[in-house]
Coordinates of C-alpha atoms in Angstrom, one line a residue:
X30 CA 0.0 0.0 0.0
X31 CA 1.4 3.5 -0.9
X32 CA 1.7 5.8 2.4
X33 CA 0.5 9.5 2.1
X34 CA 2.1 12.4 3.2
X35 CA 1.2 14.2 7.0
X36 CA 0.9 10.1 8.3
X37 CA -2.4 10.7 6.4
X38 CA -4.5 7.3 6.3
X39 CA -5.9 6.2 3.2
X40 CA -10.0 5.5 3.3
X41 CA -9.2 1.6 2.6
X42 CA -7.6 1.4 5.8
X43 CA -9.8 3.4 8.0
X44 CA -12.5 2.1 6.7
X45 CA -11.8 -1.9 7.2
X46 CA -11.5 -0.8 11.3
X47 CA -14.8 -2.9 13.0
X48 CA -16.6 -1.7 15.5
X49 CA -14.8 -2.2 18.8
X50 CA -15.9 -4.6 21.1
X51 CA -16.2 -2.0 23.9
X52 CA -19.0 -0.5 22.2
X53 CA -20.9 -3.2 21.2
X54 CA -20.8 -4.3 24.7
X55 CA -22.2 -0.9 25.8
X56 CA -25.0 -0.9 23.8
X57 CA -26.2 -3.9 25.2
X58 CA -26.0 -2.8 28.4
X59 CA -27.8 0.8 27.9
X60 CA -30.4 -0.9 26.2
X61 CA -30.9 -3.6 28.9
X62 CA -30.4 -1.4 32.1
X63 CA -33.4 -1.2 34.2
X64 CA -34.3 0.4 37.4
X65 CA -34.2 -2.9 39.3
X66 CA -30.2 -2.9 38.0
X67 CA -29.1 0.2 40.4
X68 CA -27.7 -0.7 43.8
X69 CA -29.5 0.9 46.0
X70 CA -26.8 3.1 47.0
X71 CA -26.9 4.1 43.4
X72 CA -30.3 5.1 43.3
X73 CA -30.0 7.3 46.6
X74 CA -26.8 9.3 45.1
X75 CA -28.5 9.5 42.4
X76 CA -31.9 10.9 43.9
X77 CA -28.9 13.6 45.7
X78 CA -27.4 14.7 42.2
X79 CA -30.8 15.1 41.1
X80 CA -32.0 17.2 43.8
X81 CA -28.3 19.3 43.9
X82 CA -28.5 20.4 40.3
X83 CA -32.4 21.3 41.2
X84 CA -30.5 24.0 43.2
X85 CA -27.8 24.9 41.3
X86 CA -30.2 25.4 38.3
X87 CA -32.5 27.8 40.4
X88 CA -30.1 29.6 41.9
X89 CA -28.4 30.2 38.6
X90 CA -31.2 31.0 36.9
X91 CA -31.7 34.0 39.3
X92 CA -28.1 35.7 37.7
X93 CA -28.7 38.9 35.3
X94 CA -27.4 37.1 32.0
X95 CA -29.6 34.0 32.7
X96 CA -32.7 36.3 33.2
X97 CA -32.2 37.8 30.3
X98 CA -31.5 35.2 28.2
X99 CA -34.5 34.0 29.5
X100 CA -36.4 36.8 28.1
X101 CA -35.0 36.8 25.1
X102 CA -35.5 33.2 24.3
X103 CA -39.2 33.6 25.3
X104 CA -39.3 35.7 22.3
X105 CA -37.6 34.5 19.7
X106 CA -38.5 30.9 20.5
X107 CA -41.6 31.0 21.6
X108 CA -43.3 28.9 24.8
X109 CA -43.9 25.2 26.0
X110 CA -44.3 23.0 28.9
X111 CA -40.6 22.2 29.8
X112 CA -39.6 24.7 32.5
X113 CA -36.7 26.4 32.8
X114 CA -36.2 26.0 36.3
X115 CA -36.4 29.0 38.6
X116 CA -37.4 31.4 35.4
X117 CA -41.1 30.2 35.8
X118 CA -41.4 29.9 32.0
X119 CA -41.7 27.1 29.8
X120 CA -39.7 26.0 26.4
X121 CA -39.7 23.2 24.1
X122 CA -37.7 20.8 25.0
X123 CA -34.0 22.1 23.4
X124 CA -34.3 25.7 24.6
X125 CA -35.3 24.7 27.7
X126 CA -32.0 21.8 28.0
X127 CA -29.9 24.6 27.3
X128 CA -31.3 27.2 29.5
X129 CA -31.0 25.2 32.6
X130 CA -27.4 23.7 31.8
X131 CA -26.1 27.2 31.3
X132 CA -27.7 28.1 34.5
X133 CA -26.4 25.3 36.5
X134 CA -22.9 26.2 35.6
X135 CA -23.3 29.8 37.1
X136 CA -22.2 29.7 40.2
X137 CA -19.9 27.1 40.1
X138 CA -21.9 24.8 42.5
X139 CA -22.9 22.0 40.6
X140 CA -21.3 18.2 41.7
X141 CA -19.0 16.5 39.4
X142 CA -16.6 13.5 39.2
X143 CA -12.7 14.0 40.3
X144 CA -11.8 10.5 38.0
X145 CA -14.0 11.5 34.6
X146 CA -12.3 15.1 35.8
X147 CA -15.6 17.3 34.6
X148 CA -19.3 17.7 35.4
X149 CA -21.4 14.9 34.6
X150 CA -24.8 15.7 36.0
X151 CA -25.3 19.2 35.0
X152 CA -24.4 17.9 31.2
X153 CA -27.2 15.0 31.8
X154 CA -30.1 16.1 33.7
X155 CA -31.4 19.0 31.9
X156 CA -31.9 17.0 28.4
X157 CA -33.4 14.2 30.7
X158 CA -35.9 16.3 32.4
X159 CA -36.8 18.3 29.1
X160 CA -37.6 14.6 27.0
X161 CA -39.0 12.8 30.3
X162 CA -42.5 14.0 30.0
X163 CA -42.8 13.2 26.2
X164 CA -42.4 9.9 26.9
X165 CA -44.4 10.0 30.4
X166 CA -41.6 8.9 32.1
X167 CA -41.8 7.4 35.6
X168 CA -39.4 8.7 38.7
X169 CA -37.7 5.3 38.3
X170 CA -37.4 5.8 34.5
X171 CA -35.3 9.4 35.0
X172 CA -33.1 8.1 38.0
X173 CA -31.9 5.1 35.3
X174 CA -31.6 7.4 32.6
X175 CA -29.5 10.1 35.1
X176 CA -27.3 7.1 36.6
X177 CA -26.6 5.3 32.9
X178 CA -25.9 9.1 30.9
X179 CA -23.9 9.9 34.1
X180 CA -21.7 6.6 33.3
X181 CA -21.2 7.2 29.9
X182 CA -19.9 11.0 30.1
X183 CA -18.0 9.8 32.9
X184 CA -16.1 6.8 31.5
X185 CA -15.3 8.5 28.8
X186 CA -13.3 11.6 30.6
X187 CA -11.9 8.3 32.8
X188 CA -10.6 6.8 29.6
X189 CA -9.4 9.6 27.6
X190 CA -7.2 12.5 28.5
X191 CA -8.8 15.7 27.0
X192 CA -6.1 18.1 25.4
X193 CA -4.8 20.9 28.5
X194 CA -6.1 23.5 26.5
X195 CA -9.9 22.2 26.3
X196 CA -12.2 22.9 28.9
X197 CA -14.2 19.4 30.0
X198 CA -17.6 21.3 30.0
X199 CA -19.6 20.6 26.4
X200 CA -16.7 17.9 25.3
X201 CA -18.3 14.2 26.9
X202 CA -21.4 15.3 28.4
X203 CA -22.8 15.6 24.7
X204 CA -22.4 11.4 24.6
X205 CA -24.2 11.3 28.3
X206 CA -26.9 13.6 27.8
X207 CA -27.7 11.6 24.2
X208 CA -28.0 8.0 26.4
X209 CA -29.9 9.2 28.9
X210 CA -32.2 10.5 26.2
X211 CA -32.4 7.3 24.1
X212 CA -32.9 5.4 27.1
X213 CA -35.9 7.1 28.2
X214 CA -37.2 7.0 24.5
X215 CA -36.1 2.6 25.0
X216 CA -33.7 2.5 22.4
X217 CA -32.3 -0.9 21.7
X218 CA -28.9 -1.5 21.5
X219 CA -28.4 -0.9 17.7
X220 CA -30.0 2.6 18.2
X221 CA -28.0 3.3 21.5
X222 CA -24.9 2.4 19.6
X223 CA -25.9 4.8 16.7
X224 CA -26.9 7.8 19.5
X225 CA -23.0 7.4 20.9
X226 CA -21.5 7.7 17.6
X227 CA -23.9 10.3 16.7
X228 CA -23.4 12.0 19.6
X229 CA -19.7 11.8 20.2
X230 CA -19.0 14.0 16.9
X231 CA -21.1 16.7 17.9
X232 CA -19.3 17.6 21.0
X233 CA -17.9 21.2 21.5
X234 CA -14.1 21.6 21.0
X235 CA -14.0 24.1 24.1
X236 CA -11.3 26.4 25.4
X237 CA -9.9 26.8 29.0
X238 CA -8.8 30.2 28.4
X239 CA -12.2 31.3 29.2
X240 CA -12.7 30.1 32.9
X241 CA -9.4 32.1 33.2
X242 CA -10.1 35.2 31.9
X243 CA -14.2 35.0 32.8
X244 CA -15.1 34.4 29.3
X245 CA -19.1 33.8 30.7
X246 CA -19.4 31.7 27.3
X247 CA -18.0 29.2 29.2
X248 CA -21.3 29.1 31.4
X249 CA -23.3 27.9 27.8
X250 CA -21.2 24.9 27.1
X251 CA -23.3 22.6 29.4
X252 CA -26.3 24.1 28.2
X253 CA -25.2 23.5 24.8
X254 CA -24.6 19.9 25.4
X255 CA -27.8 18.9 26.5
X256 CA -29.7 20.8 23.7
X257 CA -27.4 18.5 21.7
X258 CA -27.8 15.3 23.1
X259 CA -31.6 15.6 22.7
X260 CA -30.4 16.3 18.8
X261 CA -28.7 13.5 18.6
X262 CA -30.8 10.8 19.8
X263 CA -33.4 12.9 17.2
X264 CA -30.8 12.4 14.1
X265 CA -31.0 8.4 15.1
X266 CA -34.5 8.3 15.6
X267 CA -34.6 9.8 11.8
X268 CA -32.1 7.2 10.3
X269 CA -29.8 9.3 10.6
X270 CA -25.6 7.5 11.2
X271 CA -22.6 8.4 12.7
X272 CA -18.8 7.0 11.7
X273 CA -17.9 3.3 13.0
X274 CA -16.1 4.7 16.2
X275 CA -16.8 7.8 17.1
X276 CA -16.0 7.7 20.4
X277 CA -12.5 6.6 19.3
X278 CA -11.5 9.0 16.8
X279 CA -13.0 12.0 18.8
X280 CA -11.0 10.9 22.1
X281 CA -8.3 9.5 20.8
X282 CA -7.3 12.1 18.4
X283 CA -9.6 15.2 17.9
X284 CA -9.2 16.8 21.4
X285 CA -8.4 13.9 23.5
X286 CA -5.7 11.5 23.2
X287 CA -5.0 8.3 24.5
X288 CA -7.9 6.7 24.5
X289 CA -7.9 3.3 27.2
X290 CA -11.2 1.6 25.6
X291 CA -10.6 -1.3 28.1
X292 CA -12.2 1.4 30.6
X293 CA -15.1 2.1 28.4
X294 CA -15.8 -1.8 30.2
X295 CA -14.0 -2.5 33.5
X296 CA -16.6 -3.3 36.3
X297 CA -19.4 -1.8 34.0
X298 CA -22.5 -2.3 36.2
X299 CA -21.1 -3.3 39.0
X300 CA -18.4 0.5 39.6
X301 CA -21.0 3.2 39.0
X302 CA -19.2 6.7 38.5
X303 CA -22.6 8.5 39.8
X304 CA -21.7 7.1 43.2
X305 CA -18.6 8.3 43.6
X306 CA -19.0 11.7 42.9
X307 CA -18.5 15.1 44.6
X308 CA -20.2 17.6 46.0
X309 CA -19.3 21.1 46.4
X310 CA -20.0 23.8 49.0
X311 CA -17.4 26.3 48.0
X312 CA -18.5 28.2 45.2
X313 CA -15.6 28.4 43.0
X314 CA -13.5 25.9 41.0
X315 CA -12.9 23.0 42.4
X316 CA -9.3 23.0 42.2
X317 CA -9.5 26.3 45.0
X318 CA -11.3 23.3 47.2
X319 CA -8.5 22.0 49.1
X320 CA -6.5 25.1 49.7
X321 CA -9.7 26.6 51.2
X322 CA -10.3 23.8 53.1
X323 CA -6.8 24.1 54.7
X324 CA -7.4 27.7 55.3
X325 CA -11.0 27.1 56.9
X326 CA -8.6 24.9 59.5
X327 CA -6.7 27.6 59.7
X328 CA -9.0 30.5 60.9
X329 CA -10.3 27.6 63.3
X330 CA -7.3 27.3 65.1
X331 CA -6.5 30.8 65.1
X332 CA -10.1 31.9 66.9
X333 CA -12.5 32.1 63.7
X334 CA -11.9 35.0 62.0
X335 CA -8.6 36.4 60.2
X336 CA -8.9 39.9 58.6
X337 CA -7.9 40.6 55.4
X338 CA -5.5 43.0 56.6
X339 CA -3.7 41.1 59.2
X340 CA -2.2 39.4 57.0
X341 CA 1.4 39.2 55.5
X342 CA 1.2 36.5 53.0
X343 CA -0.5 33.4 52.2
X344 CA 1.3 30.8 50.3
X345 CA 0.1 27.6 48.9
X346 CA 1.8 24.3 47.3
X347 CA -0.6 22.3 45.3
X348 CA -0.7 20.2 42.1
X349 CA -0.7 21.2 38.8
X350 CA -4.4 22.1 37.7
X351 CA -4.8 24.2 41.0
X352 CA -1.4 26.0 40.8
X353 CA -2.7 26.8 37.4
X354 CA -5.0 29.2 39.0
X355 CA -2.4 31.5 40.3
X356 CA -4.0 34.9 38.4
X357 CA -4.5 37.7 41.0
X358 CA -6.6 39.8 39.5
X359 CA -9.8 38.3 38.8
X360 CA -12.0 40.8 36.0
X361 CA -15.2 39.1 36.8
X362 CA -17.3 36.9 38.8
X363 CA -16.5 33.4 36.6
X364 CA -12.8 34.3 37.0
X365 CA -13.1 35.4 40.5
X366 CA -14.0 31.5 41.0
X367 CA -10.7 30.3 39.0
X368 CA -8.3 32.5 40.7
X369 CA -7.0 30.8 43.5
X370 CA -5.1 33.8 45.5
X371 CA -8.9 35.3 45.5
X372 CA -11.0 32.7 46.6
X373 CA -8.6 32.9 50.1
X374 CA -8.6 36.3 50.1
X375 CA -12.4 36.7 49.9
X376 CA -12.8 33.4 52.2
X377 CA -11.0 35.6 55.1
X378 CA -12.8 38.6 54.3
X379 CA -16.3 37.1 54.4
X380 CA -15.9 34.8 56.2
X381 CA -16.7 31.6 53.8
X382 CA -16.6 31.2 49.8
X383 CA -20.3 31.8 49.0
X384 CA -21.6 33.0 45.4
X385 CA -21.5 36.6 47.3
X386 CA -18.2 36.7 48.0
X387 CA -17.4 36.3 43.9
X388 CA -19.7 39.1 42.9
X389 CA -18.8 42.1 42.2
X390 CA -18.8 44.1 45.6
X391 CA -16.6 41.6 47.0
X392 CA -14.4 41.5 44.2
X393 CA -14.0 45.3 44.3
X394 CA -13.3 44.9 48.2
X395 CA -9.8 46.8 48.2
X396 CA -9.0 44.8 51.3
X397 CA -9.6 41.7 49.4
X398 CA -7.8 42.5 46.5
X399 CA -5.0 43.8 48.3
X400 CA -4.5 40.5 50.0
X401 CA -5.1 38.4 46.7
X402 CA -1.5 40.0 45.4
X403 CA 0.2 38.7 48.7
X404 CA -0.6 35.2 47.9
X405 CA 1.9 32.9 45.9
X406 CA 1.1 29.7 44.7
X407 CA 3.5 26.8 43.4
X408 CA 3.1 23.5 42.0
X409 CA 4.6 20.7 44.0
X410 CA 4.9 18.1 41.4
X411 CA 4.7 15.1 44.1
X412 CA 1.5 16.4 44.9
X413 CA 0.8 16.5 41.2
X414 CA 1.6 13.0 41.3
X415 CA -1.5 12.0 43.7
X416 CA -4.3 12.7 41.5
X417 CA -6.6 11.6 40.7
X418 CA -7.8 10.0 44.1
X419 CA -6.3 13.2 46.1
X420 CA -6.4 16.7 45.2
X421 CA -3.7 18.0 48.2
X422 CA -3.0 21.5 48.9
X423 CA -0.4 23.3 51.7
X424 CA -1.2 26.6 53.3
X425 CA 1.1 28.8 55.3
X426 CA -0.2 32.0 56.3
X427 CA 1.8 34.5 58.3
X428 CA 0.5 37.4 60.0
X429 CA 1.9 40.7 60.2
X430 CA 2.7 40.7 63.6
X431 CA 5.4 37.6 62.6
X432 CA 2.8 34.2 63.2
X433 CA 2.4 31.8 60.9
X434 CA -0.1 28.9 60.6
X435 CA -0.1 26.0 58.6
X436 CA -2.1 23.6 57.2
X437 CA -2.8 20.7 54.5
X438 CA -5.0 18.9 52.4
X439 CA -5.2 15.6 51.1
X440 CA -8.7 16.1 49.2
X441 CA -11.7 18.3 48.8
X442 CA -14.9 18.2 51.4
X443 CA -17.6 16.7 49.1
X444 CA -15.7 14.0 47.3
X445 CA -15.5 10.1 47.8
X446 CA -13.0 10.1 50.1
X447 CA -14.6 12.8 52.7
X448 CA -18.2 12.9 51.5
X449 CA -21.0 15.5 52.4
X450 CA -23.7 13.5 54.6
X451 CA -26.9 13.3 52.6
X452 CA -28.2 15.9 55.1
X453 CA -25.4 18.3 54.4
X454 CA -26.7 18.1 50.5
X455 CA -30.3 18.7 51.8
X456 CA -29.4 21.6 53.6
X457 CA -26.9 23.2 50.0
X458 CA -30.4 22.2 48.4
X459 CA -32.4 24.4 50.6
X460 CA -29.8 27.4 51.0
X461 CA -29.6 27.6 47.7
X462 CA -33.8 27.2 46.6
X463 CA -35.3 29.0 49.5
X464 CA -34.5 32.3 48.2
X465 CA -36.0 31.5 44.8
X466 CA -39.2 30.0 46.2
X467 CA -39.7 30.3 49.5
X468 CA -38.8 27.1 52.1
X469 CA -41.7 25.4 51.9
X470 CA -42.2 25.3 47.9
X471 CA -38.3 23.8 48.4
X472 CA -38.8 21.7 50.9
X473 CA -42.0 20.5 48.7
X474 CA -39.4 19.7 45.8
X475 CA -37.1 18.1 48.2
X476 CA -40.0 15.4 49.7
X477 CA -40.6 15.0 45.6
X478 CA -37.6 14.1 44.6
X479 CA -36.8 12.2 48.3
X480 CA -39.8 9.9 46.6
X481 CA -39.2 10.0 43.0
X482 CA -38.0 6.2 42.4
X483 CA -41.6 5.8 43.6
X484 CA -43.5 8.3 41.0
X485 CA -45.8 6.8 38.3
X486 CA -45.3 10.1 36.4
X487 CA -43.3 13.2 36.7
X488 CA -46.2 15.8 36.6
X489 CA -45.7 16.4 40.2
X490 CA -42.0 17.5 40.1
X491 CA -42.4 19.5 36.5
X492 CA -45.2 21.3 38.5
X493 CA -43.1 22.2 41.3
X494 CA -40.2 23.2 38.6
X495 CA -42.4 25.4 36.5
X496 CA -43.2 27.6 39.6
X497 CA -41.6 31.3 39.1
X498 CA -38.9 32.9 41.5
X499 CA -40.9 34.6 44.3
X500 CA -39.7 38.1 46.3
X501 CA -38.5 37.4 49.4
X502 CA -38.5 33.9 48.5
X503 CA -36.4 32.4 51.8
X504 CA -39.8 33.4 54.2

């Protein structure tokens, strides 16, 4: 066979690849996975993701660019019975996918998976709650469609190793929010194969320049993702065909590379990635996580509450991804959240890193800011070394009268190895929906979703979602 120039393949040898077996395997099990298949710790982290990105999406919804893009999609695309959630409108189905995974990305809130290294459920839920109803979906029917779309985004960020200048958000969670979607509409495994490979070319190819200069487009990628997957399983419903491997020539070559397929498989449906997940608190990039932590010990130790200008210097040691995040001068809210030496600085100065202390007033705070430029922050490659499992982080702070205080950790609050207790995610879920509904409209969707593998339909819970922000709403 002649070779071509650039290491160019010729079509007769791409094209006489098979499918892999990894695949074929998979689309046996998506179309074969019932409720009765979850663990039952599966279905009650699963019932917790569910009722986190609730919040996350109503809270979000509440920010300036989300109501207004809000409003201007109620015009342009006219109204339907899938709420966007918090906004007290309805969509069609893909407007209102993408409005609630931008929203959910606002704050920086919603849970995610430290091995797939991204955001699984805010790239799955929304296109599952918008194509649910068509198919008058059952409580049980959503949770399996949420835990099997949550596996597939997630093994593929496990199996591949996205490019270091593509941002995670709108790359995978195309593939998971298209199973999740076929499932509900009980694609067989022919058709579930056909969604992946559909799906898997339609990805975004994202940049991670924007979370670190606050390019707020980065906030559409989910959303984007989950108005695709509903397109996808749409183009296979239609007859429509992807190539042989998508998955594989996307991830192994387009913006990922090194794609393992053996993990597409190992312990499929016995390891489920949805329950071993995090949760988050702080509400800024994860990556800031353990360094905060370590400073929260910190302020504990030294009598619960350091000002701002006490301070002579913070520095931190951490691995690669959060030394990354060294920029001091944050020009926005989104990159208020991915600058480390800020998130300490307005931790101290109020006192704990809430969406408030990111906005704009807090940001402005010269105190704050002042302090962000006294904080250094190094890679320590051994530490580098201990991902994925651990995400460490050292902090020494000295004080201007000449103490110092130390402290270190090995992982973030919220993930597998230190979990939030299941009331500790009840009580995010009502900070964060109480002051978009009131607490007993929250609490009403919190008993809803507490009961959901039990629900015949899901009219009950896309009431409660369709309900409009109220004044006042934490009465």
């Amino acid at each position: 066979m002649t070779s071509l120039s650039f290491d160019v393949k010729p079509a007769s040898e791409l094209l006489a690849a098979a499918r892999p077996s990894w695949l074929d395997r998979w689309g046996a099990f998506a179309a074969g996975l019932t409720f009765a298949d979850l663990p039952a710790p599966v279905v009650e982290r699963a019932k917790l993701v569910l009722l986190d990105c609730i919040g996350v999406i109503a809270a979000g919804m509440q920010e300036p660019e989300c109501r207004a893009l809000a409003g201007r999609m109620a015009e342009t695309g006219g109204a339907g019975d899938c709420p966007a959630i918090g906004a007290g409108r309805g969509f069609a189905a893909g407007p209102a996918a993408f409005l609630n995974g931008v929203a959910g990305t606002m704050l920086e809130l919603d849970e995610g998976n430290q091995y797939a290294r991204g955001h699984p459920g805010i790239h799955v839920l929304p296109a599952i709650l918008a194509a649910a109803p068509r198919q008058t979906s059952s409580g049980a029917d959503l949770l399996t469609a949420l835990a099997l779309g949550y596996e597939i985004g997630s093994r593929i960020g496990i199996a591949a190793k996205l490019l270091v200048t593509t941002h995670p958000h709108g790359t995978w969670g195309t593939a998971g929010a298209a199973l999740g979607v076929a499932h509900l509409n009980r694609a067989d495994a022919a058709a579930m194969i056909e969604t992946l490979n559909i799906a898997s070319t339609l990805g975004l190819a994202t940049s991670r320049r924007t979370m670190l200069e606050g390019g707020t487009v980065r906030n559409a990628y989910a959303g984007v993702s989950n108005q695709l997957g509903l397109t996808a399983w749409d183009l296979a419903a239609s007859g429509f065909v992807g190539e042989t491997d998508g998955v594989g020539s996307v991830f192994g070559g387009v913006i990922a590379t090194d794609f393992r397929p053996e993990l597409m498989v190992e312990e499929l449906g016995e390891r489920w990635e949805i329950a071993r997940n995090y949760f988050k608190r702080h509400a800024a990039c994860r990556y800031t996580h353990g360094a905060l932590d370590a400073l929260g010990d910190i302020v504990a130790r030294a009598g619960g509450r350091i000002a701002p200008a006490d301070v002579a210097a913070i520095e931190v040691d951490t691995y690669v991804w959060a030394a990354q995040l060294n920029g001091p001068e944050p020009k926005n809210m989104l990159a208020a959240k991915f600058s480390l030496p800020f998130a300490l600085a307005t931790f101290l100065a109020n006192g704990a890193a809430t969406p408030d202390a990111f906005r704009d007033g807090a940001r402005e705070d010269a105190a704050t800011r002042d302090l962000a430029r006294r904080v250094t922050v190094r890679e320590d490659r051994d530490l580098t070394a201990r991902l994925p499992g651990l995400r460490p982080a050292r902090v020494r702070l000295t004080l201007a009268d000449g103490r110092s205080f130390a402290a270190e950790a090995l992982t973030n609050k919220g993930d597998t190895e230190d979990p939030y207790s299941p009331d500790e995610v009840r009580a995010k879920f009502a900070d964060l929906a109480a002051p978009v509904w009131g607490a007993a409209h929250a609490a009403a969707i919190a008993d809803c979703v507490e009961s959901i593998d039990r629900a015949a339909d899901l009219s009950t819970l896309t009431r409660l979602l369709s309900a409009p922000a109220v004044a006042g709403g934490s009465a």
